[in-house]
Backbone as JSON, one array per atom type, in Angstrom:
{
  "sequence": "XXXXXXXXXXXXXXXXXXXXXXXXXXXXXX",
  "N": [[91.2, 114.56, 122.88], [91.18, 114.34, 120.24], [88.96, 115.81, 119.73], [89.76, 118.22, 120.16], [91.52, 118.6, 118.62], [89.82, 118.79, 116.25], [88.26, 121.42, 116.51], [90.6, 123.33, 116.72], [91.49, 123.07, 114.39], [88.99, 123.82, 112.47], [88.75, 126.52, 113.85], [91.24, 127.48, 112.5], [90.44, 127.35, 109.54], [88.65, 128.59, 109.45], [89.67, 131.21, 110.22], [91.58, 132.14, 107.57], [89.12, 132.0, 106.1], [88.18, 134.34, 106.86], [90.2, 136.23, 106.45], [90.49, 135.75, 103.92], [88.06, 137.04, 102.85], [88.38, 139.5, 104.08], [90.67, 140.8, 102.13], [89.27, 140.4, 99.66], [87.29, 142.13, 100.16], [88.7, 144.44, 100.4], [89.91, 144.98, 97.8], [87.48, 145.14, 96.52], [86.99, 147.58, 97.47], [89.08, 149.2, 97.18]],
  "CA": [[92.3, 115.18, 122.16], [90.95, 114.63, 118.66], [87.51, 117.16, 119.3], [90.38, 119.82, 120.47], [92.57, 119.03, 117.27], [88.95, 119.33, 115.02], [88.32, 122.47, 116.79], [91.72, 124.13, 116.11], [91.03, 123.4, 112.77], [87.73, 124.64, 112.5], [89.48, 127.94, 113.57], [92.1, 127.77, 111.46], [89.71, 127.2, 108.57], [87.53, 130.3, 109.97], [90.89, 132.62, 110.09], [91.43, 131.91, 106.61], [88.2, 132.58, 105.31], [87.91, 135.7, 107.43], [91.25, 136.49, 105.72], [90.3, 135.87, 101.87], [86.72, 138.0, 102.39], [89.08, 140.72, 103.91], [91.53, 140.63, 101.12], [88.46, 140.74, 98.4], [86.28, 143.61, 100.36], [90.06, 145.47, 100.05], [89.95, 145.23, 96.13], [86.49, 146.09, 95.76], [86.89, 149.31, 97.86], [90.19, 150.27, 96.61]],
  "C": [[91.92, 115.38, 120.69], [89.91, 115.65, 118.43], [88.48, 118.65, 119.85], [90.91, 119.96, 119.35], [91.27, 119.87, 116.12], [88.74, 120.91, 115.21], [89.34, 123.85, 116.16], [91.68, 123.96, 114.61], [90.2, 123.85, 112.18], [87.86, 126.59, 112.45], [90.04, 128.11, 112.92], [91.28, 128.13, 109.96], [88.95, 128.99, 108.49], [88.59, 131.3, 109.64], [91.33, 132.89, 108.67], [90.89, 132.44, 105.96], [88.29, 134.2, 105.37], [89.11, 136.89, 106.17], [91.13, 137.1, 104.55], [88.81, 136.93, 102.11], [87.59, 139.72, 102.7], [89.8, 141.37, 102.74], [90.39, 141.17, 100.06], [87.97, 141.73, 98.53], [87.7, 144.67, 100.31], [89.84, 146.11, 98.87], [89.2, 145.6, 95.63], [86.71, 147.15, 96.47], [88.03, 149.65, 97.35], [90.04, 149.73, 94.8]]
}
């Protein structure tokens, strides 16, 4: 149960990032 919770966090962490690099490659192209 605890290597499924680290996991889901691991993603979470990942979705995030993915998130903020989207967000920045936005601002430099626009």
């Amino acid at each position: 149960m605890g290597e499924r919770r680290r996991i889901s966090s691991a993603a979470t962490q990942w979705q995030h990032h993915c998130k903020h690099r989207h967000i920045t490659l936005s601002v430099a192209v626009g």
